[in-house]
Every structure is written in C-alpha cells, then in structure tokens.
Amino acid sequence: MEYQTGIEFAREMDRQDPLSGFRDRFHIPRTPEGKETIYFCGNSLGLQPKSVRKYVEQELKDWENLGVEGHFHAKNPWMPYHEFLTESTARLVGAQPNEVVVMNALTVNLHLMMVTFYRPTKERFKIVIEGNAFPSDQYAVRSQLKFHGIDPEEGLIVLRSKSGNPVIPTEEIEEIIAREGDSIALILIGGVNYYSGQAFDLPRIVKAGHAKGCVVGFDLAHAAGNLHLHLHDWNVDFAAWCSYKYLNSGPGGVSAVYIHERHGSNTALPRFAGWWGHDKNSRFKMPDEFVPMPTAEAWQMSNAPILPMATLRASMEIFDEAGMAALRAKSEKLSAYLYWLLQPHLERLGINLITPSDPAQRGCQLSLQTSANGRQIFDRLEKNGVICDWREPDVIRIAAVPLYNSFEDCWRFVEILKG
Ligand SMILES: *Cc1c(COP(=O)(O)O)cnc(C)c1O
C-alpha cells in the first residue's frame, strides 16, 4: 500500500475501515481539559465497553432481588455462569468448547497448569522460557523448579538470541530445543513477549517441542484478543491468559485456560482439585471422592466470580461480533501504518524500534527502545494526551488496538512524538 504523510490519508483509512464503528462501543478516557486521549495502552489495560454496566447491573439486581436463589433463578443463573463464556472463549483462541474454562487469575492458573504439566523426572526436568519473560512467569517457573527440589540454575533454560537483540529468531529456538530437548520437561513461552512485542511462531515451537517429547504451553496474556490463534489445530498442550489486557474485562479481570482435549479427557492426570471441577451431576450430593469432569472444567477449584465474569461477557460479545480474523487484519494495517509513520523520526529521537518489522512476527504492540532522553519523550507524550507505558529500563510500549484505535490516533501520536 502507498502511504501518505498527511492527516487526510489517516482519515480516509478510517473511512474505509469496516470496524471503525466499534470505537463508539467503548469509553475513551479524556484529559483533564476534556479532550479524548490517544489511548495506546490496551496491551496493559483494555478500555471499558459501554455495555459493561448493563451486564454488571443485571447481576447486582438479581442478587438484590433473589439472594441465594440467583444461583438457579437469576436471568443468567450463577450456577453455570462460567459456561456462558465458553463458546466465545473457544472461538477466540481456536479451541473446542471442552478445551477452555474461565477461572482464577493468570499466575494462579500458570501454577495450576504446571501442577499437571510439569512432571519432572531425573532425566527430563528442565523448563524453557523466553528471555525478558514477564516477571511473574519467571517467579512462577523458578518457584515450581524449587518446589520439585531443582536448582533453577540447572533447571531453567532462558532463550536468548545469538545477536543479543531482544527478538529471538525461531530457528534459534528450534536449535536449542533440538539440542537440549531430551532434558526438557516443559516449554512455557509468552505468545507475544510483553517487552519486545515479538509474536512467536507458536505452531513451529509446538512441533519442535513435541519432536523431542516435551510438553509445550503458552502464556497468552499478550496474545489473546491480539493474534488469530488456532490452539487446537496447532496441537498446543495448554495455555493460560488474562482478560484485562486486549480482552477489556477491567482491572484484575478473570483469567482463562486452554487444555488440549487429549489431556482434558484424561481424568487420571494429577491436578489440584476443588468442588467446581467435580462431575456436575453429583457435585451437590457432596460426595467425599473427587470425580473430575472429562474436560478443561475439571481444573476449576472454586465457584465462579460472577461480577468479573459479567464484565468479560460484555467484552466477549463484542469480540464475537467483530471476529478475530477481521480484528487481526485491521491490527496488521494499523501497526504497519504506525511503523511507517515512525521510521523517518527514529534516528533523530534516538529511538530503536525493537519489535519485528514483519507484521506476522508482532501483534498490536510496538516497543520503542529509547536512549538518554527517553523519559523526556515519555513525559512529552503524557503531557499531550497520550496514554502509553514506560517499561524499565528504557522502553516505551505503544499499542494501536483494532477495536477502538483509529488510523488518526496513529497519525496524532507521531505528530506529538516528533516534538
Ligand atoms: C500481564 C501478565 C501477567 C500478569 O499476571 P496476573 O497473574 O494477571 O497478575 C503475567 N504474565 C504475563 C506474560 C503478562 O503479560
């Protein structure tokens, strides 16, 4: 596509965008002067769908009027409430409905997945994570290693590129897995790295891992609602993600997991059990013996938190309407345009764009690695109504999100960045 530098071109792109109407379905934060901000932080906390209030109020009203009877008689009964999210969650990540369940918070779910899928033996005990993995993931895998009596110095493989760049070529990942695979129990990588914005080639990593007999799981915190995923077809063993980033469920929103059917149907797998994972037909007979459901739901421990699930339902309804394929198509256009607009100014500003230039290797996020004046640039953005984030030591992360960001947002952002 032939881009043009003027704002008219951005506006024309917005006019031609079939998804542009979705912006009106969200509350866009405003500056103290009352102007709409340029919200480029949907990779950290997604915006509030206007329909959230209606979904939450319904549950408040049913609780008000029905008390405990709401479990069965609410408009959306609370007993099976998590099931109202199953179909759209499965569609979102390319899974079968029996392979997903919404529950808990992300780091909790990573631990629960490792209880089942990290089963170290004397020969096969290592965990692979990517360099610059999100701190919580690093803490989680290190503590799992220690929990099994394994020194993280011996048990943890951190993927780093030979070049020293934050982006790790897939061939190098494959090489490491091929070389060390016999000692690797678990590969646990972020679908999109939170720092560099690199989108990993998930199906190739699954193939490489399975060829060596490793379990392959993904943390999709930055990939769910961002990339077009096909977890079942890619044969991914398990995955977990949060819903408050690209999925717009609000601060601390509920997490979800995917467990491939071949594992989910295996009721003999070790897991931490609770009553909500027990066979639905006999749960309220209050038996002593745990009988797991033959699906991902068997990993649920507690009854569902209705209010955070209500906010997520509002958002998933919008995802169903827009469709992940169309969202991803727009996202690629937005990030390519933004990438192009940024190019001529990077050298003068001392910015190194560390996110891959190939749209297939990134999602919405672009990571701008700054030099000495980085904080100054970030302050200028903030003062001029841009909301984005600063990641220590030196990176400004920006994300043009296809549900509510426009081409004009991208244009305005670069105007402010230029100074
Ligand atoms: C955002 C994020 C988390 C946050 O974990 P919580 O348990 O939701 O607080 C964890 N891992 C990754 C990769 C993230 O991007």
Coordinates of C-alpha atoms and ligand atoms in Angstrom, one line a residue:
M1 CA 0.0 0.0 0.0
E2 CA 1.1 3.5 -0.8
Y3 CA 1.0 5.5 2.4
Q4 CA 0.8 9.3 2.5
T5 CA 2.1 11.5 5.4
G6 CA -1.0 13.9 5.8
I7 CA -3.8 13.5 8.2
E8 CA -6.3 13.3 5.3
F9 CA -4.8 9.9 4.4
A10 CA -5.4 8.6 8.0
R11 CA -8.9 9.8 7.9
E12 CA -9.5 8.1 4.6
M13 CA -8.2 4.9 6.1
D14 CA -10.6 5.3 8.9
R15 CA -13.5 5.8 6.5
Q16 CA -12.6 2.6 4.7
D17 CA -12.2 0.6 7.9
P18 CA -15.2 -1.8 8.3
L19 CA -14.5 -2.0 12.1
S20 CA -14.3 1.8 12.8
G21 CA -17.8 1.8 14.4
F22 CA -16.6 -0.3 17.3
R23 CA -14.7 2.6 18.8
D24 CA -18.1 4.1 19.9
R25 CA -18.8 1.0 21.9
F26 CA -16.0 1.9 24.4
H27 CA -15.4 4.7 26.9
I28 CA -12.4 6.6 25.7
P29 CA -10.6 8.3 28.6
R30 CA -10.3 12.1 28.5
T31 CA -7.6 14.6 29.5
P32 CA -8.3 17.0 32.4
E33 CA -9.3 19.5 29.7
G34 CA -11.9 17.1 28.4
K35 CA -10.2 16.1 25.2
E36 CA -10.2 12.4 24.1
T37 CA -6.8 10.8 24.9
I38 CA -4.8 8.8 22.4
Y39 CA -5.2 5.5 24.3
F40 CA -2.3 3.3 23.3
C41 CA -2.3 1.2 26.4
G42 CA -4.8 -1.6 25.6
N43 CA -1.9 -4.1 25.9
S44 CA -1.8 -3.3 29.6
L45 CA -5.5 -2.5 30.5
G46 CA -8.2 -2.6 27.8
L47 CA -10.9 0.1 27.8
Q48 CA -14.3 -0.3 29.2
P49 CA -17.1 -1.4 26.8
K50 CA -20.1 0.8 27.4
S51 CA -22.2 -2.4 27.7
V52 CA -20.3 -3.5 30.8
R53 CA -22.6 -1.5 33.1
K54 CA -25.7 -3.3 31.9
Y55 CA -24.1 -6.7 32.4
V56 CA -23.0 -5.9 35.9
E57 CA -26.2 -4.3 36.9
Q58 CA -28.2 -7.3 35.8
E59 CA -26.2 -9.5 38.3
L60 CA -26.5 -6.8 41.1
K61 CA -30.2 -6.7 40.5
D62 CA -30.7 -10.4 40.6
W63 CA -28.6 -10.6 43.8
E64 CA -30.6 -7.8 45.3
N65 CA -33.9 -9.4 44.5
L66 CA -33.2 -13.1 44.7
G67 CA -30.3 -13.6 47.2
V68 CA -29.1 -17.2 47.1
E69 CA -31.9 -18.2 44.7
G70 CA -29.9 -16.4 42.0
H71 CA -27.8 -19.5 41.6
F72 CA -30.7 -21.1 39.8
H73 CA -33.2 -18.3 39.1
A74 CA -31.2 -15.3 38.0
K75 CA -31.8 -14.2 34.4
N76 CA -28.3 -15.7 33.8
P77 CA -28.1 -18.4 36.6
W78 CA -24.9 -18.2 38.6
M79 CA -24.5 -22.0 38.9
P80 CA -23.5 -22.5 35.3
Y81 CA -22.4 -18.8 34.8
H82 CA -18.9 -19.6 33.6
E83 CA -20.4 -21.7 30.8
F84 CA -21.9 -18.5 29.2
L85 CA -18.3 -17.6 28.3
T86 CA -17.2 -21.0 26.9
E87 CA -18.3 -20.7 23.3
S88 CA -16.9 -17.3 22.7
T89 CA -13.6 -18.1 24.5
A90 CA -13.2 -21.2 22.4
R91 CA -13.8 -19.2 19.2
L92 CA -11.3 -16.5 20.3
V93 CA -8.3 -18.9 20.7
G94 CA -9.2 -21.6 18.2
A95 CA -10.2 -24.3 20.6
Q96 CA -13.0 -26.7 21.1
P97 CA -15.5 -25.7 23.8
N98 CA -14.5 -28.7 26.0
E99 CA -10.9 -27.3 26.0
V100 CA -11.4 -24.0 27.7
V101 CA -12.6 -22.6 31.0
V102 CA -12.6 -19.1 32.5
M103 CA -11.3 -19.1 36.1
N104 CA -9.0 -17.6 38.6
A105 CA -6.1 -15.1 37.8
L106 CA -3.3 -15.7 35.3
T107 CA -0.4 -16.5 37.6
V108 CA -2.6 -18.8 39.7
N109 CA -3.5 -20.6 36.5
L110 CA 0.1 -20.9 35.4
H111 CA 0.8 -22.7 38.6
L112 CA -2.2 -24.9 38.3
M113 CA -1.2 -25.9 34.8
M114 CA 2.3 -26.7 36.0
V115 CA 1.0 -28.9 38.7
T116 CA -0.4 -31.0 35.9
F117 CA 2.0 -30.5 33.1
Y118 CA 5.4 -30.0 34.8
R119 CA 6.2 -33.5 36.0
P120 CA 10.0 -33.6 36.2
T121 CA 12.0 -36.9 36.2
K122 CA 15.7 -37.4 36.8
E123 CA 16.5 -37.2 33.1
R124 CA 13.8 -34.8 32.0
F125 CA 13.4 -31.9 34.4
K126 CA 14.2 -28.6 32.6
I127 CA 11.8 -25.7 31.9
V128 CA 12.3 -23.4 28.9
I129 CA 11.2 -19.7 29.0
E130 CA 11.9 -16.8 26.7
G131 CA 14.4 -14.1 27.6
N132 CA 12.7 -11.0 29.1
A133 CA 9.8 -13.1 30.2
F134 CA 7.2 -11.3 32.3
P135 CA 8.5 -11.3 35.9
S136 CA 5.5 -13.2 37.3
D137 CA 6.2 -16.0 34.8
Q138 CA 9.8 -16.1 35.8
Y139 CA 8.9 -16.2 39.5
A140 CA 6.3 -18.9 38.8
V141 CA 8.7 -21.3 36.9
R142 CA 11.5 -20.7 39.3
S143 CA 9.3 -21.5 42.3
Q144 CA 8.0 -24.6 40.6
L145 CA 11.5 -25.8 40.0
K146 CA 12.4 -25.2 43.6
F147 CA 9.1 -26.9 44.7
H148 CA 10.4 -30.0 43.0
G149 CA 13.8 -29.7 44.6
I150 CA 15.5 -28.5 41.4
D151 CA 18.0 -25.6 41.4
P152 CA 16.8 -23.0 38.9
E153 CA 20.5 -22.6 37.8
E154 CA 20.4 -26.2 36.5
G155 CA 16.7 -26.5 35.6
L156 CA 15.9 -23.3 33.8
I157 CA 16.8 -22.6 30.1
V158 CA 16.3 -18.9 29.1
L159 CA 16.1 -18.4 25.4
R160 CA 18.3 -15.6 24.2
S161 CA 19.2 -14.6 20.6
K162 CA 22.8 -15.1 19.5
S163 CA 22.9 -11.5 18.3
G164 CA 22.0 -10.1 21.7
N165 CA 18.8 -8.5 20.2
P166 CA 15.6 -8.9 22.3
V167 CA 14.0 -10.6 19.3
I168 CA 14.8 -14.3 19.1
P169 CA 14.7 -16.0 15.7
T170 CA 12.6 -19.1 15.5
E171 CA 15.5 -21.1 14.0
E172 CA 17.5 -20.4 17.2
I173 CA 14.6 -21.6 19.4
E174 CA 14.4 -24.8 17.3
E175 CA 18.1 -25.3 17.6
I176 CA 18.1 -25.1 21.4
I177 CA 15.1 -27.4 21.7
A178 CA 16.7 -29.9 19.3
R179 CA 20.0 -29.8 21.3
E180 CA 18.6 -29.8 24.9
G181 CA 15.2 -31.5 24.2
D182 CA 15.9 -34.8 26.0
S183 CA 16.3 -33.0 29.3
I184 CA 13.4 -30.5 28.8
A185 CA 10.1 -31.4 30.6
L186 CA 8.3 -28.2 29.8
I187 CA 8.5 -25.3 27.3
L188 CA 6.5 -22.3 28.6
I189 CA 6.7 -19.2 26.4
G190 CA 4.7 -16.0 26.1
G191 CA 2.7 -15.9 22.8
V192 CA 3.8 -12.3 22.4
N193 CA 6.6 -11.0 24.6
Y194 CA 5.5 -8.2 26.8
Y195 CA 8.7 -6.3 26.4
S196 CA 9.8 -6.7 22.8
G197 CA 6.4 -7.2 21.2
Q198 CA 7.7 -10.3 19.4
A199 CA 5.0 -12.7 18.4
F200 CA 6.5 -16.2 18.5
D201 CA 5.8 -18.8 15.8
L202 CA 3.7 -20.9 18.1
P203 CA 3.0 -23.9 15.8
R204 CA 6.7 -24.3 14.9
I205 CA 7.6 -24.2 18.6
V206 CA 5.0 -26.9 19.4
K207 CA 6.4 -29.1 16.6
A208 CA 9.9 -28.7 17.8
G209 CA 9.0 -29.4 21.4
H210 CA 6.8 -32.4 20.6
A211 CA 9.5 -33.9 18.3
K212 CA 11.6 -34.1 21.5
G213 CA 8.9 -35.3 23.8
C214 CA 8.4 -32.0 25.6
V215 CA 5.2 -30.5 26.9
V216 CA 4.5 -27.2 25.2
G217 CA 2.4 -24.5 26.9
F218 CA 1.9 -20.8 26.3
D219 CA 1.2 -17.7 28.3
L220 CA -1.1 -15.8 26.1
A221 CA -1.5 -12.7 28.2
H222 CA -0.4 -10.5 25.3
A223 CA -1.7 -12.8 22.5
A224 CA -5.4 -13.5 23.4
G225 CA -7.5 -10.9 21.6
N226 CA -4.5 -9.8 19.7
L227 CA -3.3 -12.6 17.4
H228 CA -5.5 -15.0 15.5
L229 CA -4.9 -18.2 17.4
H230 CA -5.6 -21.8 16.5
L231 CA -4.6 -23.6 19.7
H232 CA -6.3 -26.9 19.0
D233 CA -5.1 -27.3 15.4
W234 CA -1.6 -26.3 16.4
N235 CA -1.7 -29.1 19.0
V236 CA -0.7 -26.8 21.9
D237 CA -0.8 -28.8 25.1
F238 CA -2.1 -26.0 27.4
A239 CA -2.3 -22.2 27.6
A240 CA -3.4 -19.5 30.0
W241 CA -4.1 -15.8 29.7
C242 CA -5.6 -12.9 31.5
S243 CA -8.6 -10.9 30.2
Y244 CA -7.9 -7.3 31.3
K245 CA -5.4 -6.5 28.6
Y246 CA -6.7 -7.0 25.0
L247 CA -9.9 -8.6 26.3
N248 CA -11.2 -5.5 28.1
S249 CA -12.6 -7.1 31.2
G250 CA -11.4 -4.5 33.6
P251 CA -8.7 -4.3 36.3
G252 CA -7.9 -7.7 37.8
G253 CA -10.3 -9.4 35.4
V254 CA -10.6 -13.2 35.4
S255 CA -8.2 -15.5 33.6
A256 CA -8.8 -18.5 31.3
V257 CA -7.1 -21.7 30.4
Y258 CA -7.0 -24.0 27.4
I259 CA -6.2 -27.6 27.8
H260 CA -6.0 -29.8 24.7
E261 CA -8.8 -32.4 24.6
R262 CA -6.4 -35.3 24.8
H263 CA -5.3 -34.1 28.3
G264 CA -8.6 -32.7 29.4
S265 CA -10.4 -36.0 28.8
N266 CA -7.7 -37.9 30.8
T267 CA -9.3 -37.9 34.3
A268 CA -6.2 -39.7 35.7
L269 CA -4.0 -36.7 35.3
P270 CA -2.7 -35.2 38.6
R271 CA -4.2 -31.9 39.5
F272 CA -5.2 -29.7 42.4
A273 CA -8.9 -30.5 42.9
G274 CA -11.8 -28.5 44.2
W275 CA -15.6 -29.0 44.1
W276 CA -16.2 -27.0 40.9
G277 CA -14.1 -29.4 38.9
H278 CA -16.2 -32.3 40.1
D279 CA -18.8 -34.0 37.9
K280 CA -21.7 -31.7 37.7
N281 CA -24.4 -34.3 38.2
S282 CA -23.1 -35.4 41.6
R283 CA -21.5 -32.2 42.9
F284 CA -24.3 -31.3 45.2
K285 CA -24.6 -34.8 46.6
M286 CA -21.5 -33.7 48.4
P287 CA -19.5 -36.9 47.9
D288 CA -16.1 -37.4 49.5
E289 CA -14.4 -38.8 46.4
F290 CA -13.4 -36.3 43.6
V291 CA -14.7 -37.3 40.2
P292 CA -13.3 -34.9 37.6
M293 CA -15.2 -33.8 34.6
P294 CA -13.5 -35.1 31.3
T295 CA -13.0 -31.5 30.1
A296 CA -10.9 -28.4 30.9
E297 CA -13.6 -27.5 33.5
A298 CA -12.2 -30.2 35.8
W299 CA -9.3 -27.8 36.6
Q300 CA -11.8 -25.4 38.3
M301 CA -11.5 -25.3 42.0
S302 CA -13.9 -22.7 43.2
N303 CA -17.3 -21.5 42.2
A304 CA -17.2 -18.7 39.6
P305 CA -16.8 -14.9 40.5
I306 CA -19.9 -13.6 38.8
L307 CA -19.2 -9.9 38.7
P308 CA -15.8 -10.1 36.9
M309 CA -17.3 -12.6 34.6
A310 CA -20.2 -10.3 33.8
T311 CA -17.7 -7.6 32.6
L312 CA -15.9 -10.2 30.4
R313 CA -19.2 -11.3 28.9
A314 CA -19.8 -7.7 27.7
S315 CA -16.5 -7.7 26.0
M316 CA -16.6 -11.2 24.5
E317 CA -19.9 -10.3 22.9
I318 CA -18.1 -7.5 21.1
F319 CA -15.3 -9.9 20.0
D320 CA -17.9 -12.3 18.7
E321 CA -19.4 -9.6 16.6
A322 CA -16.2 -8.2 15.2
G323 CA -14.5 -11.6 14.7
M324 CA -10.8 -12.3 15.4
A325 CA -9.9 -12.7 11.8
A326 CA -11.2 -9.2 10.9
L327 CA -9.6 -7.7 14.0
R328 CA -6.2 -9.2 13.2
A329 CA -6.4 -7.9 9.6
K330 CA -7.1 -4.4 10.9
S331 CA -4.4 -4.7 13.5
E332 CA -1.8 -5.5 10.9
K333 CA -2.8 -2.5 8.9
L334 CA -2.7 -0.2 11.9
S335 CA 0.7 -1.4 13.1
A336 CA 2.2 -1.3 9.6
Y337 CA 1.0 2.3 9.1
L338 CA 2.3 3.3 12.6
Y339 CA 5.6 1.6 11.8
W340 CA 5.9 3.5 8.6
L341 CA 5.0 6.9 10.1
L342 CA 7.6 6.4 12.9
Q343 CA 10.5 5.4 10.6
P344 CA 11.7 8.9 9.5
H345 CA 11.9 10.2 13.1
L346 CA 13.6 7.4 14.9
E347 CA 17.2 8.3 14.4
R348 CA 16.9 11.9 15.4
L349 CA 14.9 10.9 18.6
G350 CA 17.4 8.2 19.5
I351 CA 14.8 5.5 19.3
N352 CA 15.4 1.9 18.4
L353 CA 12.2 0.1 17.3
I354 CA 12.9 -3.3 18.7
T355 CA 9.6 -5.0 17.6
P356 CA 10.0 -7.1 14.4
S357 CA 9.2 -5.2 11.2
D358 CA 7.4 -8.3 9.8
P359 CA 3.7 -8.0 10.8
A360 CA 3.5 -11.8 11.1
Q361 CA 6.0 -11.6 14.0
R362 CA 4.2 -9.0 16.1
G363 CA 0.8 -8.1 17.4
C364 CA -0.6 -4.6 18.1
Q365 CA 2.3 -3.6 20.3
L366 CA 5.4 -1.7 19.1
S367 CA 8.3 -1.3 21.6
L368 CA 10.4 1.9 21.3
Q369 CA 13.7 1.5 23.0
T370 CA 14.9 5.0 23.9
S371 CA 18.3 6.4 24.7
A372 CA 19.3 9.1 27.3
N373 CA 16.3 11.4 26.6
G374 CA 13.7 8.5 26.9
R375 CA 11.9 9.9 30.0
Q376 CA 11.7 13.3 28.3
I377 CA 10.0 11.8 25.3
F378 CA 7.6 9.8 27.5
D379 CA 6.7 12.9 29.5
R380 CA 6.0 14.9 26.3
L381 CA 3.6 12.1 25.2
E382 CA 1.8 12.1 28.6
K383 CA 1.5 15.9 28.7
N384 CA -0.1 15.9 25.2
G385 CA -2.8 13.4 26.0
V386 CA -1.2 10.1 25.0
I387 CA -1.6 7.2 27.4
C388 CA 1.0 4.6 26.8
D389 CA 3.5 2.9 29.2
W390 CA 7.1 3.0 30.2
R391 CA 8.9 -0.3 30.9
E392 CA 12.2 -0.2 32.8
P393 CA 14.9 0.3 31.9
D394 CA 14.2 2.2 28.6
V395 CA 11.2 1.1 26.6
I396 CA 8.0 3.0 25.7
R397 CA 5.3 0.5 24.7
I398 CA 2.5 1.6 22.4
A399 CA -0.4 -0.5 21.1
A400 CA -2.9 0.5 18.5
V401 CA -5.8 -1.8 19.3
P402 CA -8.2 -2.5 16.4
L403 CA -11.4 -2.4 18.4
Y404 CA -11.0 1.2 19.5
N405 CA -7.9 2.8 18.0
S406 CA -8.0 4.6 14.7
F407 CA -5.5 5.5 11.9
E408 CA -6.0 9.1 13.0
D409 CA -4.8 8.1 16.5
C410 CA -1.6 6.8 15.0
W411 CA -1.1 9.9 13.0
R412 CA -1.7 12.2 16.0
F413 CA 0.6 10.1 18.1
V414 CA 3.5 10.5 15.7
E415 CA 2.9 14.3 15.5
I416 CA 3.3 14.5 19.3
L417 CA 6.3 12.2 19.4
K418 CA 8.1 14.2 16.8
G419 CA 8.0 17.2 19.2
Ligands
LIG1 C1 0.1 -9.3 32.4 C2 0.9 -10.5 32.6 C3 0.9 -11.3 33.8 C4 0.1 -10.8 35.0 O1 -0.2 -11.8 35.8 P1 -1.5 -11.7 36.8 O2 -1.5 -13.0 37.5 O3 -2.7 -11.5 35.9 O4 -1.3 -10.6 37.7 C5 1.6 -12.5 33.8 N1 2.3 -12.9 32.7 C6 2.3 -12.2 31.6 C7 3.2 -12.7 30.4 C8 1.7 -11.0 31.5 O5 1.8 -10.2 30.4

